[in-house]
XYZ file of C-alpha atoms in Angstrom:
607
model
C 37.953 -4.973 17.052
C 38.747 -1.279 17.404
C 36.036 -0.480 14.861
C 33.463 -2.335 16.923
C 34.520 -0.508 20.093
C 34.215 2.769 18.234
C 30.743 1.719 17.093
C 29.823 1.168 20.732
C 31.278 4.567 21.573
C 29.100 6.249 18.939
C 25.989 4.508 20.219
C 26.634 4.798 23.959
C 29.919 6.655 24.257
C 29.236 8.300 27.589
C 28.068 5.055 29.204
C 31.116 3.121 28.028
C 33.559 5.661 29.434
C 31.594 5.950 32.666
C 31.787 2.167 33.099
C 35.569 2.345 32.662
C 35.837 5.176 35.194
C 33.584 3.363 37.661
C 35.730 0.217 37.442
C 38.926 2.187 38.051
C 37.332 4.197 40.863
C 35.959 1.044 42.508
C 39.417 -0.540 42.372
C 40.947 2.538 44.014
C 38.163 2.575 46.602
C 38.768 -1.085 47.437
C 42.483 -0.479 47.962
C 41.885 2.740 49.890
C 39.363 1.320 52.321
C 41.353 -1.874 52.855
C 44.679 -0.062 53.445
C 43.208 2.949 55.252
C 44.471 5.165 52.430
C 48.135 4.187 53.082
C 48.837 3.040 49.506
C 52.370 4.300 48.879
C 53.661 0.841 47.930
C 50.577 -0.345 46.037
C 49.947 2.348 43.410
C 51.326 0.147 40.629
C 49.172 -2.829 41.624
C 46.140 -0.595 41.932
C 46.609 0.910 38.450
C 47.180 -2.481 36.804
C 44.191 -3.999 38.606
C 41.967 -1.043 37.739
C 42.689 -1.184 34.020
C 42.349 -4.973 33.870
C 39.034 -4.783 35.751
C 37.770 -2.024 33.445
C 38.821 -3.966 30.354
C 37.189 -7.267 31.266
C 33.957 -5.616 32.481
C 33.600 -3.395 29.416
C 34.283 -6.382 27.152
C 31.690 -8.490 28.968
C 29.132 -5.665 28.744
C 29.774 -5.263 25.034
C 29.587 -8.943 24.163
C 26.527 -9.441 26.378
C 24.554 -6.673 24.680
C 24.450 -4.242 27.606
C 25.317 -1.335 25.328
C 22.389 -2.124 23.029
C 19.798 -1.608 25.782
C 17.675 1.533 25.828
C 18.052 2.236 29.544
C 15.422 4.991 29.939
C 12.790 2.282 29.335
C 14.654 -0.697 30.816
C 12.844 -3.356 32.828
C 14.073 -5.774 35.476
C 15.097 -8.188 32.738
C 17.576 -5.662 31.346
C 19.052 -5.088 34.816
C 19.288 -8.866 35.249
C 21.309 -8.977 32.020
C 23.574 -6.252 33.412
C 24.141 -8.344 36.557
C 24.954 -11.487 34.551
C 27.475 -9.670 32.385
C 29.033 -8.042 35.450
C 29.377 -11.418 37.161
C 31.127 -12.813 34.079
C 33.534 -9.873 34.045
C 34.102 -10.181 37.806
C 34.857 -13.897 37.483
C 37.462 -13.201 34.810
C 38.937 -10.442 36.977
C 39.214 -12.790 39.974
C 40.878 -15.446 37.787
C 43.360 -12.854 36.592
C 44.105 -12.004 40.231
C 44.731 -15.660 41.016
C 46.720 -16.564 37.909
C 48.803 -13.474 37.077
C 51.887 -13.212 39.329
C 52.414 -9.503 38.690
C 48.875 -8.581 39.799
C 48.345 -8.142 43.538
C 45.151 -7.090 45.259
C 44.086 -7.782 48.849
C 41.199 -10.269 49.006
C 39.050 -8.084 51.243
C 39.716 -5.218 48.843
C 38.461 -7.436 46.020
C 35.016 -7.772 47.600
C 34.752 -4.012 48.154
C 35.788 -3.365 44.551
C 33.231 -5.714 43.025
C 30.324 -4.597 45.205
C 30.953 -0.883 44.841
C 31.477 -1.171 41.084
C 28.182 -2.951 40.483
C 26.329 -0.468 42.669
C 27.793 2.375 40.628
C 27.043 0.978 37.146
C 23.547 -0.156 38.152
C 22.660 2.994 40.096
C 23.724 5.202 37.225
C 21.514 3.357 34.773
C 18.580 3.283 37.171
C 18.890 6.992 37.897
C 18.971 7.703 34.163
C 15.759 5.743 33.707
C 13.987 7.599 36.515
C 15.403 10.960 35.466
C 14.080 10.592 31.905
C 10.661 9.501 33.177
C 10.543 12.428 35.597
C 11.689 14.909 32.964
C 9.020 13.848 30.507
C 6.462 13.682 33.315
C 3.283 11.708 33.411
C 1.535 14.245 31.191
C 3.684 13.329 28.192
C 3.046 9.603 28.597
C -0.250 7.794 28.310
C -0.750 5.519 31.287
C -1.620 2.085 29.996
C -2.608 -1.269 31.433
C -2.207 -4.555 29.552
C -4.939 -7.180 29.865
C -3.230 -10.560 29.679
C 0.153 -11.396 31.209
C 0.830 -14.348 28.924
C 3.393 -14.552 26.144
C 1.624 -11.966 23.989
C 1.170 -9.507 26.855
C 4.751 -9.764 28.098
C 6.125 -9.429 24.554
C 3.975 -6.359 24.075
C 5.175 -4.879 27.388
C 8.828 -5.430 26.478
C 8.317 -3.812 23.098
C 6.636 -0.798 24.690
C 9.396 -0.395 27.265
C 12.216 -1.026 24.833
C 11.066 1.351 22.117
C 10.067 4.270 24.302
C 6.526 4.436 22.953
C 4.178 7.218 24.090
C 2.225 4.506 25.883
C 3.542 3.948 29.405
C 2.581 0.479 30.684
C 2.046 0.497 34.441
C 1.069 -3.139 34.901
C -0.886 -6.203 33.849
C -4.400 -7.424 34.520
C -4.709 -11.210 34.529
C -7.063 -13.816 36.009
C -4.307 -16.362 36.674
C -4.041 -16.698 40.475
C -0.420 -17.829 40.183
C 0.508 -14.460 38.669
C -1.229 -12.394 41.336
C 1.117 -9.785 42.906
C 3.978 -11.050 40.731
C 6.279 -8.847 38.640
C 6.504 -9.842 34.968
C 8.743 -8.080 32.433
C 9.344 -5.435 35.068
C 5.639 -4.691 35.561
C 3.350 -5.750 38.414
C 0.234 -7.861 37.959
C -2.334 -5.450 39.402
C -5.249 -7.847 39.753
C -7.885 -9.888 37.922
C -10.091 -8.685 35.084
C -13.005 -8.346 37.491
C -11.101 -5.500 39.216
C -10.381 -3.703 35.954
C -12.694 -0.772 36.654
C -11.065 -0.064 40.031
C -7.591 -0.506 38.546
C -8.381 2.033 35.824
C -9.488 4.568 38.439
C -6.679 3.914 40.941
C -3.874 3.903 38.357
C -5.312 6.773 36.262
C -5.354 4.580 33.157
C -6.139 6.206 29.807
C -5.547 3.266 27.450
C -6.273 -0.444 27.880
C -4.410 -2.908 25.656
C -6.127 -6.285 25.288
C -3.351 -8.808 24.626
C -5.000 -12.225 24.748
C -5.062 -13.253 21.065
C -5.701 -16.896 21.934
C -9.018 -16.093 23.639
C -12.297 -16.737 21.857
C -14.145 -13.899 20.181
C -16.938 -14.342 22.678
C -14.601 -13.697 25.615
C -12.968 -10.760 23.847
C -16.317 -9.323 22.793
C -17.741 -9.439 26.304
C -14.627 -7.780 27.711
C -14.594 -5.048 25.063
C -18.273 -4.349 25.588
C -17.547 -3.831 29.257
C -14.559 -1.605 28.528
C -16.577 0.538 26.126
C -18.573 1.867 29.082
C -15.517 2.799 31.188
C -14.442 5.851 29.199
C -10.973 4.601 28.237
C -9.446 4.047 24.835
C -9.088 0.366 24.046
C -6.763 -1.310 21.575
C -6.521 -4.992 20.779
C -4.126 -7.492 19.303
C -5.421 -9.524 16.358
C -6.426 -13.139 16.703
C -3.574 -15.599 17.137
C -4.108 -17.015 13.637
C -3.412 -13.530 12.209
C -0.100 -13.057 14.057
C 2.722 -14.162 11.788
C 5.304 -16.277 13.563
C 3.726 -15.595 16.942
C 5.841 -12.426 17.344
C 3.929 -9.600 19.019
C 4.852 -5.919 18.605
C 3.131 -2.603 19.237
C 2.573 -2.154 15.506
C 0.011 -4.985 15.646
C -2.257 -3.069 18.003
C -5.413 -1.711 16.419
C -8.492 0.129 17.542
C -11.578 -1.832 18.505
C -13.951 -2.503 15.642
C -17.643 -2.995 15.996
C -17.399 -6.612 14.862
C -15.122 -7.262 17.858
C -18.117 -6.587 20.099
C -20.423 -9.135 18.472
C -18.920 -11.841 20.697
C -19.137 -14.415 17.898
C -16.419 -17.008 17.465
C -15.077 -17.595 13.924
C -17.284 -19.904 11.892
C -15.683 -23.217 11.016
C -16.409 -24.157 7.409
C -16.178 -27.575 5.803
C -13.687 -26.487 3.168
C -13.607 -29.921 1.557
C -17.333 -29.837 0.771
C -17.094 -26.290 -0.614
C -14.045 -27.164 -2.699
C -15.841 -30.163 -4.213
C -18.508 -27.781 -5.529
C -16.358 -24.926 -6.891
C -12.925 -26.383 -7.687
C -12.001 -26.480 -11.382
C -15.297 -24.862 -12.355
C -16.318 -21.551 -13.879
C -18.079 -19.546 -11.168
C -20.397 -16.622 -11.926
C -20.977 -14.104 -9.123
C -23.558 -11.383 -9.696
C -23.354 -8.236 -7.611
C -19.634 -8.971 -7.366
C -18.843 -5.363 -6.541
C -21.092 -5.320 -3.477
C -20.212 -6.138 0.110
C -21.331 -9.785 0.048
C -20.618 -10.423 -3.627
C -17.036 -9.160 -3.391
C -16.335 -11.261 -0.289
C -17.805 -14.349 -1.977
C -15.475 -13.619 -4.898
C -12.451 -13.382 -2.596
C -13.245 -16.619 -0.828
C -14.053 -18.477 -4.061
C -10.573 -17.673 -5.366
C -9.021 -19.629 -2.497
C -10.690 -22.874 -3.618
C -9.012 -23.241 -7.006
C -11.825 -22.445 -9.436
C -10.889 -22.509 -13.105
C -12.320 -19.007 -13.670
C -14.332 -16.444 -11.693
C -16.767 -14.158 -13.517
C -17.193 -10.866 -11.623
C -20.499 -9.479 -12.856
C -21.930 -6.189 -11.667
C -23.858 -3.143 -12.824
C -21.544 -0.567 -11.225
C -18.293 -0.209 -13.124
C -16.462 1.531 -10.280
C -16.974 -1.287 -7.761
C -16.049 -4.005 -10.270
C -12.932 -2.072 -11.267
C -11.980 -1.679 -7.596
C -12.333 -5.418 -6.990
C -10.201 -6.226 -10.031
C -7.528 -3.797 -8.819
C -7.561 -5.521 -5.438
C -7.133 -8.925 -7.104
C -4.300 -7.578 -9.233
C -2.474 -6.118 -6.229
C -2.900 -9.369 -4.288
C -1.755 -11.337 -7.353
C -4.760 -13.632 -7.302
C -3.784 -16.729 -9.267
C -7.309 -17.724 -10.339
C -8.283 -16.198 -13.721
C -11.043 -13.622 -13.301
C -13.180 -11.738 -15.787
C -14.903 -8.393 -15.070
C -18.367 -8.176 -16.652
C -20.554 -5.070 -16.611
C -24.164 -6.106 -17.163
C -27.713 -5.777 -15.843
C -29.027 -9.062 -14.434
C -32.530 -8.190 -15.684
C -31.260 -7.797 -19.267
C -32.016 -11.270 -20.627
C -30.060 -10.781 -23.873
C -26.928 -9.572 -22.093
C -27.094 -12.359 -19.542
C -27.657 -15.013 -22.211
C -24.543 -13.747 -23.984
C -22.575 -14.204 -20.756
C -23.824 -17.775 -20.338
C -23.159 -18.582 -24.012
C -19.592 -17.305 -23.842
C -18.447 -18.602 -20.457
C -20.745 -21.561 -19.613
C -20.634 -21.154 -15.818
C -21.059 -24.257 -13.677
C -22.085 -22.519 -10.441
C -23.884 -19.188 -9.993
C -23.945 -17.095 -6.822
C -26.622 -14.443 -7.232
C -25.797 -11.544 -4.890
C -26.884 -8.743 -7.206
C -29.965 -6.879 -5.973
C -31.389 -3.551 -4.868
C -31.256 -3.663 -1.054
C -31.824 -0.121 0.224
C -35.241 -0.126 1.909
C -36.169 3.616 1.793
C -34.943 4.044 -1.796
C -36.929 1.070 -3.027
C -40.070 2.471 -1.380
C -40.005 5.299 -3.933
C -38.719 3.080 -6.769
C -40.891 -0.056 -6.524
C -40.893 -0.876 -10.225
C -37.103 -0.859 -10.386
C -36.949 -3.044 -7.284
C -39.272 -5.596 -8.886
C -37.379 -5.438 -12.192
C -33.958 -6.150 -10.663
C -34.833 -8.270 -7.629
C -37.726 -10.147 -9.226
C -37.229 -10.372 -12.965
C -33.427 -10.354 -12.653
C -33.574 -13.428 -10.451
C -35.854 -15.253 -12.892
C -33.632 -14.364 -15.868
C -30.690 -15.946 -14.057
C -32.651 -18.943 -12.801
C -34.065 -19.665 -16.253
C -30.639 -19.401 -17.899
C -29.130 -21.692 -15.261
C -31.682 -24.355 -16.141
C -31.374 -23.945 -19.907
C -27.552 -23.988 -19.881
C -27.242 -26.919 -17.486
C -25.680 -25.032 -14.580
C -24.973 -27.378 -11.657
C -26.323 -25.107 -8.945
C -27.578 -21.573 -8.345
C -27.370 -19.923 -4.918
C -29.411 -16.769 -4.367
C -28.547 -14.358 -1.535
C -31.778 -13.349 0.204
C -32.643 -11.327 3.307
C -34.577 -11.604 6.552
C -36.709 -8.732 5.243
C -38.360 -11.256 2.900
C -40.164 -12.835 5.876
C -43.613 -11.251 6.354
C -42.357 -8.229 4.414
C -43.463 -4.684 5.127
C -41.142 -3.052 2.579
C -40.982 -3.116 -1.206
C -37.444 -4.426 -1.024
C -38.457 -7.278 1.275
C -41.460 -8.186 -0.882
C -39.378 -8.286 -4.069
C -36.805 -10.510 -2.381
C -39.629 -12.818 -1.308
C -40.722 -12.906 -4.953
C -37.136 -13.842 -5.841
C -37.184 -16.709 -3.326
C -40.398 -18.050 -4.862
C -38.906 -17.781 -8.351
C -35.877 -19.809 -7.301
C -38.147 -22.552 -5.995
C -40.240 -22.359 -9.179
C -37.068 -22.864 -11.219
C -36.319 -25.988 -9.185
C -39.633 -27.460 -10.368
C -39.029 -26.429 -13.984
C -35.367 -27.526 -14.133
C -34.861 -30.431 -11.692
C -31.346 -31.182 -12.994
C -30.072 -27.871 -11.571
C -29.903 -27.383 -7.813
C -31.499 -24.082 -6.815
C -31.417 -22.633 -3.317
C -31.676 -19.334 -1.446
C -29.733 -18.226 1.636
C -31.473 -15.819 3.985
C -29.725 -13.645 6.584
C -29.867 -10.184 8.161
C -27.647 -7.113 8.148
C -23.894 -7.271 7.710
C -21.578 -4.877 9.500
C -19.805 -2.378 7.304
C -21.813 -2.982 4.135
C -22.559 -0.025 1.923
C -25.761 1.698 2.961
C -25.860 0.048 6.391
C -26.257 1.975 9.624
C -22.664 1.550 10.814
C -20.937 3.706 8.143
C -23.718 6.272 8.551
C -23.270 6.391 12.319
C -19.492 6.708 11.993
C -19.847 9.624 9.596
C -22.275 11.347 11.961
C -19.926 10.839 14.912
C -16.947 12.217 12.992
C -18.952 15.342 12.130
C -19.869 15.892 15.785
C -23.353 14.381 15.763
C -26.144 13.978 16.315
C -26.432 10.268 15.603
C -29.894 9.539 14.227
C -31.788 6.367 15.170
C -35.280 5.685 13.890
C -36.784 4.176 17.057
C -35.507 3.276 20.563
C -36.886 -0.281 20.234
C -35.557 -0.991 16.731
C -33.645 -4.301 16.603
C -31.674 -6.007 13.864
C -29.642 -9.162 13.312
C -25.998 -8.565 12.411
C -23.138 -10.606 10.992
C -19.677 -9.724 9.790
C -19.184 -9.862 6.033
C -16.616 -12.730 5.876
C -18.806 -14.871 8.128
C -21.922 -14.295 6.022
C -20.101 -14.951 2.736
C -18.480 -18.118 4.080
C -21.827 -19.485 5.241
C -23.377 -18.672 1.855
C -20.688 -20.846 0.253
C -21.265 -23.568 2.835
C -25.047 -23.526 2.338
C -24.592 -23.585 -1.418
C -22.432 -26.683 -1.095
C -24.903 -28.428 1.237
C -28.000 -27.767 -0.872
C -29.824 -30.599 -2.629
C -32.214 -28.302 -4.476
C -35.281 -26.248 -3.582
C -34.177 -25.183 -0.095
C -34.259 -21.831 1.610
C -31.376 -21.793 4.060
C -31.366 -19.469 7.053
C -28.138 -18.464 8.774
C -27.740 -18.367 12.533
C -27.416 -14.641 13.200
C -26.985 -14.848 16.957
C -29.036 -12.506 19.096
C -30.617 -9.360 17.642
C -29.032 -6.032 18.601
C -30.871 -2.839 19.502
C -29.854 -0.128 17.058
C -29.690 2.512 19.793
C -27.258 0.301 21.744
C -25.200 -0.080 18.581
C -25.091 3.702 18.122
C -24.092 4.345 21.739
C -21.369 1.696 21.581
C -19.950 3.257 18.423
C -19.915 6.649 20.123
C -17.960 5.216 23.057
C -15.517 3.461 20.736
C -14.715 6.868 19.266
C -13.899 8.162 22.744
C -17.091 10.146 23.333
C -19.933 9.890 25.797
C -23.436 9.292 24.367
C -25.801 12.113 25.179
C -23.260 14.550 26.618
C -20.605 14.589 23.865
C -22.630 13.196 20.955
C -26.424 13.413 20.953
C -28.635 10.508 19.874
C -31.825 11.671 18.121
C -34.839 9.504 17.273
C -36.297 10.312 13.860
C -39.203 7.855 13.636
C -39.677 4.609 11.727
C -39.316 5.105 7.979
C -41.723 3.673 5.378
C -41.258 -0.063 4.946
C -39.272 -0.581 8.148
C -40.130 -3.011 10.943
C -39.039 -2.752 14.549
C -37.952 -6.389 14.539
C -36.968 -8.635 11.636
C -37.845 -12.335 11.448
C -35.788 -15.184 10.024
C -38.517 -17.816 9.573
C -42.137 -17.853 8.462
C -42.888 -20.713 10.814
C -40.357 -22.217 13.266
C -42.195 -25.534 12.947
C -40.968 -25.807 9.337
C -37.263 -25.462 10.174
C -34.676 -28.266 10.181
C -31.041 -28.395 11.177
C -28.364 -29.139 8.596
C -24.917 -30.679 8.795
C -23.587 -27.229 9.765
C -24.618 -25.816 13.173
C -24.900 -22.252 11.825
C -27.188 -23.131 8.893
C -30.886 -24.049 9.091
C -33.208 -25.307 6.371
C -36.627 -23.649 6.063
C -39.495 -25.592 4.455
C -42.676 -24.011 3.126
C -46.157 -25.419 3.457
C -48.163 -26.474 0.383
C -50.241 -23.308 0.611
C -47.130 -21.188 0.170
C -45.823 -23.186 -2.799
C -48.073 -21.608 -5.420
C -45.912 -20.424 -8.305
C -47.914 -20.641 -11.514
C -48.939 -17.016 -12.013
C -45.865 -15.354 -10.589
C -43.654 -15.073 -13.698
C -46.423 -13.805 -15.949
C -47.591 -11.369 -13.271
C -44.116 -9.856 -12.944
C -43.646 -9.594 -16.712
C -47.107 -8.083 -17.092
C -46.464 -5.500 -14.392
C -43.114 -4.476 -15.852
C -44.389 -4.309 -19.445
C -47.336 -2.066 -18.544
C -46.248 1.323 -17.255
C -49.665 2.091 -15.862
C -49.932 -0.969 -13.633
C -49.421 -0.721 -9.892
C -46.276 -2.441 -8.674
C -47.584 -2.458 -5.110
C -50.796 -4.170 -6.191
C -48.786 -6.815 -8.026
C -46.582 -7.398 -4.992
C -49.615 -7.737 -2.720
C -51.052 -10.307 -5.123
C -47.827 -12.296 -5.379
C -46.947 -12.034 -1.682
C -50.225 -12.091 0.283
C -48.405 -11.550 3.582
C -46.941 -8.272 2.248
C -48.133 -5.743 4.834
C -47.567 -2.353 3.246
C -49.477 0.830 4.165
């Protein structure tokens, strides 16, 4: 017992001894005021009472956890705990007065003793809290408001107050009318979310913490978009499904990411249908080191495939993915394969050795400006590479092949888009040649954070001080987050019956200049004044607005609300010359790749 008291003394030695002194002083004060300082015959009773009172109060404080509280950041809940422990100690003291014959204390003196003692122990702790706050000053703390006064918000507030973080919470913002003007976890509810801008100005807020993990992404996205224009730093808690055990701490806070602003709720997948297609099968993923290919690989491993073949042309990206799988201790066997999808001999060796049952073809050249100056290579990889895979899938009896396409294949104006349109046609040609294999393509737009996309480029430009370069003020693009796109590719691949081109619901298109300005604000800068936005002009092959369908009249819904099925008219289903044309173009160095693409894709509008 002595060791534990010494442990308390080491942790809060001064507070423990002050509590003892306050109890003794309060006992003396009670006797003195009651007896008008004529205490000649009561010194013995006063001393005994004082030490008993000090002992029971200190014991109650220790057992109740009062000495474990960090008082400079204490809230009303901590002071409520102090009151409860004091009442327990006072009750024991009163019982001692009633039951011990050798202990005498006037009853009116008892009330004075208890009241004055609590005022002393509470006032000392409160003054310490205010003294520390005043000594540090507001300049050393970052004034913070918490959006959401629910369980997550109150837990976050307690953690901030308890741990003395540099963030100083000054209150909550919450739309619940029942919480209006209430005090929760020692902090006031300042008003609804609609008053957030005024609250930020009135309270001199520098940081806003969004603590409503149960809210939909749409609600969070709309709120974050609004906050991005208010000039304050914003941090968010992850979604409720990502919070282990429901325990919220400050370490879970993270900066706002661009995907948080898309206001898109998580896509619900039919995992049973996907599992029926990939479970206990050998899965080949081309372009496995890329943004989409690597995410498809990650998600495939969660469905219990017998083996995953990670095929790519870049050794560094494939090695990095394998290292990630090793660190995460992925249980599904995986095989790294370095090969060129357009190398028919190498690919046939892969099929002969591993006999894949399902192929996800994500390997392609996708950089629009680079492919404008390398059209032959684009046609070789995107066109011939797709046919090599499709032909092998048919010859080796693969169950299904899913090709990842792009919205740039619709009425293409770029070499990359035209070659991906050629790839779509080849997949549908393979369906006619090999009806026992189910072939399909999945078409979607840009993904946030992919290599070569505008977002990493913008972030690098912002970090270097700008300017941020945008091609045109009216440029628009569809965007998805990588896990969402990969999951829908798996879902579409499982739904396909053969010969379809699936189109993913991309939401509303986003203006690139708005994207750039939002990124600038997320980094804490003001567009135009802190970081300039320069317009460089539309590059060769680029369109101001991408399309998802050739003709909306040839689009059907599927069993999944985020996936559409695009049908082509008879005029568009003309495949016969396409394979020989591609081979002829690639075998003859002098032939014009652009002329071949215009012949194969009549709608190819290239200057």
